[in-house]
CSV table of C-alpha atoms in Angstrom, one decimal:
chain,number,residue,atom,x,y,z
G,28,MET,CA,-25.1,-18.6,-19.2
G,29,THR,CA,-26.7,-15.3,-18.2
G,30,SER,CA,-26.5,-16.4,-14.5
G,31,PHE,CA,-22.8,-16.7,-15.0
G,32,TYR,CA,-22.6,-13.1,-16.2
G,33,ARG,CA,-24.9,-11.9,-13.4
G,34,ALA,CA,-22.6,-13.6,-10.9
G,35,LEU,CA,-19.5,-12.1,-12.5
G,36,ALA,CA,-21.1,-8.6,-12.5
G,37,ALA,CA,-22.2,-9.0,-8.9
G,38,ALA,CA,-18.7,-10.0,-7.9
G,39,VAL,CA,-17.1,-7.0,-9.7
G,40,VAL,CA,-19.6,-4.6,-8.1
G,41,ALA,CA,-19.0,-6.1,-4.6
G,42,LEU,CA,-15.2,-5.9,-5.1
G,43,MET,CA,-15.5,-2.2,-6.2
G,44,LEU,CA,-17.7,-1.3,-3.3
G,45,ALA,CA,-15.4,-3.1,-0.8
G,46,SER,CA,-12.3,-1.2,-2.1
G,47,CYS,CA,-14.1,2.1,-1.7
G,48,ALA,CA,-15.1,1.4,1.9
G,49,SER,CA,-13.1,3.2,4.6
G,50,PRO,CA,-13.2,2.2,8.3
G,51,GLY,CA,-14.3,4.7,10.8
G,52,GLY,CA,-15.7,7.3,8.3
G,53,ASN,CA,-14.1,10.6,7.5
G,54,MET,CA,-14.4,12.2,10.9
G,55,PRO,CA,-11.1,13.7,12.2
G,56,THR,CA,-9.8,12.1,15.3
G,57,GLU,CA,-7.3,13.1,18.0
G,58,GLN,CA,-3.7,12.1,17.5
G,59,GLU,CA,-1.1,11.6,20.2
G,60,ILE,CA,2.0,13.9,19.7
G,61,ARG,CA,5.1,13.0,21.6
G,62,THR,CA,8.4,14.9,21.8
G,63,GLY,CA,11.9,13.5,21.6
G,64,VAL,CA,15.4,13.7,20.0
G,65,ILE,CA,16.6,11.7,17.0
G,66,GLU,CA,19.4,9.3,18.0
G,67,GLN,CA,20.0,7.7,14.6
G,68,ILE,CA,18.8,7.7,11.0
G,69,THR,CA,19.4,4.8,8.6
G,70,LEU,CA,18.4,4.7,5.0
G,71,VAL,CA,16.6,1.4,4.2
G,72,GLN,CA,14.8,-0.2,1.2
G,73,VAL,CA,11.1,-1.1,1.8
G,74,LYS,CA,8.9,-3.1,-0.5
G,75,SER,CA,6.2,-1.0,-2.2
G,76,ASN,CA,2.7,-1.9,-1.0
G,77,HIS,CA,1.1,0.1,-3.8
G,78,ASP,CA,-2.0,-1.5,-5.3
G,79,HIS,CA,-1.5,-5.2,-4.2
G,80,GLY,CA,-3.3,-7.5,-6.6
G,81,VAL,CA,-4.6,-4.8,-9.0
G,82,GLY,CA,-2.5,-6.2,-11.9
G,83,ALA,CA,-4.0,-9.7,-11.5
G,84,ILE,CA,-7.6,-8.4,-11.2
G,85,LEU,CA,-7.3,-6.1,-14.2
G,86,GLY,CA,-5.5,-8.8,-16.3
G,87,GLY,CA,-8.1,-11.4,-15.3
G,88,LEU,CA,-11.0,-9.1,-16.3
G,89,ALA,CA,-9.3,-8.2,-19.6
G,90,GLY,CA,-8.6,-11.9,-20.3
G,91,ALA,CA,-12.2,-12.9,-19.6
G,92,GLY,CA,-13.4,-10.1,-21.9
G,93,ILE,CA,-11.2,-11.2,-24.7
G,94,GLY,CA,-12.1,-14.9,-24.1
G,95,SER,CA,-15.8,-14.1,-24.3
G,96,LEU,CA,-15.3,-13.0,-28.0
G,97,ILE,CA,-14.1,-16.5,-28.9
G,98,GLY,CA,-16.4,-19.4,-29.9
G,99,ALA,CA,-19.9,-20.3,-28.8
G,100,GLY,CA,-21.6,-22.4,-26.1
G,101,THR,CA,-19.2,-24.6,-24.0
G,102,GLY,CA,-16.2,-23.5,-26.0
G,103,ARG,CA,-16.9,-19.9,-25.1
G,104,ASP,CA,-17.1,-20.7,-21.4
G,105,VAL,CA,-13.7,-22.5,-21.6
G,106,ALA,CA,-12.2,-19.5,-23.5
G,107,ILE,CA,-13.5,-17.1,-20.9
G,108,ALA,CA,-12.0,-19.2,-18.0
G,109,ALA,CA,-8.7,-19.7,-19.8
G,110,GLY,CA,-8.6,-16.0,-20.8
G,111,ALA,CA,-9.2,-14.9,-17.2
G,112,ILE,CA,-6.5,-17.3,-15.8
G,113,ALA,CA,-4.0,-16.2,-18.4
G,114,GLY,CA,-4.8,-12.5,-17.9
G,115,ALA,CA,-4.5,-12.8,-14.2
G,116,ILE,CA,-1.1,-14.4,-14.4
G,117,GLY,CA,0.1,-11.9,-17.0
G,118,GLY,CA,-1.3,-8.9,-15.0
G,119,ASN,CA,0.4,-10.1,-11.8
G,120,TYR,CA,3.7,-10.6,-13.6
G,121,ALA,CA,3.6,-7.1,-15.2
G,122,GLN,CA,2.8,-5.5,-11.8
G,123,GLN,CA,5.6,-7.2,-10.1
G,124,ARG,CA,8.1,-6.6,-12.9
G,125,TYR,CA,7.3,-2.9,-13.6
G,126,TYR,CA,5.5,-1.4,-10.6
G,127,ASP,CA,6.5,-3.1,-7.4
G,128,LYS,CA,10.0,-1.6,-7.0
G,129,PRO,CA,11.6,-1.1,-3.6
G,130,GLU,CA,11.5,2.4,-2.3
G,131,THR,CA,14.0,4.2,-0.1
G,132,ALA,CA,12.8,5.1,3.4
G,133,GLN,CA,14.3,6.3,6.7
G,134,GLN,CA,14.5,4.2,9.8
G,135,ILE,CA,14.5,6.8,12.6
G,136,TYR,CA,15.4,6.0,16.2
G,137,VAL,CA,13.9,8.7,18.5
G,138,ARG,CA,14.5,8.9,22.3
G,139,LEU,CA,11.2,10.2,23.6
G,140,GLN,CA,11.1,12.7,26.5
G,141,SER,CA,9.8,9.8,28.7
G,142,GLY,CA,13.1,7.9,28.0
G,143,VAL,CA,11.6,5.3,25.7
G,144,LEU,CA,13.4,4.6,22.4
G,145,VAL,CA,11.1,4.2,19.4
G,146,MET,CA,11.9,3.3,15.8
G,147,ILE,CA,9.8,4.6,13.0
G,148,THR,CA,10.1,3.8,9.3
G,149,GLN,CA,8.8,6.5,7.0
G,150,PRO,CA,9.4,8.1,3.6
G,151,VAL,CA,12.7,10.1,3.3
G,152,ASN,CA,12.5,13.6,4.9
G,153,PRO,CA,15.8,15.4,4.2
G,154,VAL,CA,15.2,18.0,6.9
G,155,LEU,CA,15.7,15.4,9.7
G,156,ALA,CA,19.1,14.9,11.2
G,157,SER,CA,20.6,13.1,14.3
G,158,GLY,CA,20.4,15.2,17.5
G,159,GLN,CA,17.4,17.1,16.2
G,160,ARG,CA,14.5,17.7,18.5
G,161,VAL,CA,11.3,16.3,16.9
G,162,TYR,CA,7.7,15.5,17.3
G,163,VAL,CA,6.4,12.0,16.9
G,164,GLU,CA,2.8,12.1,15.8
G,165,GLY,CA,0.5,9.1,15.7
G,166,SER,CA,1.3,5.6,16.8
G,167,GLY,CA,1.8,2.2,15.2
G,168,SER,CA,2.2,2.0,11.5
G,169,THR,CA,0.9,5.5,11.0
G,170,ALA,CA,3.5,7.2,13.3
G,171,ARG,CA,5.6,9.9,11.6
G,172,VAL,CA,8.6,12.0,12.8
G,173,ILE,CA,8.4,15.7,12.0
G,174,PRO,CA,10.8,18.6,12.9
G,175,ARG,CA,10.0,20.5,16.1
């Protein structure tokens, strides 16, 4: 039974270390900054990507902890497994119900100086308006539109 707890502890430590890892280190890098004019701004709803799976993980750990207090021997092992499963399901439900709410964002169409039209979705910035000259910093999913 102690090997089960060791494996569980090792899995928890590995999960915690993996979540703390950051690709590329903390060194600042160069960013491409382009200029352009906003052609259109549309308000949209985007699904929150905040803390995916944390509810299930925390619920599963809490359920396993509570299950370990029940019974002895094989009955205890079954209670731990059942508690972990029930806790994971409950934690996932609670996260979806109370924390994963859609958020308002802006879908901004910018005509770059090169003539290319780009669309960027970002959190609402009330300073931005159609016809405004702006900078587009970054690229891909990290691109942001800021006033010029």
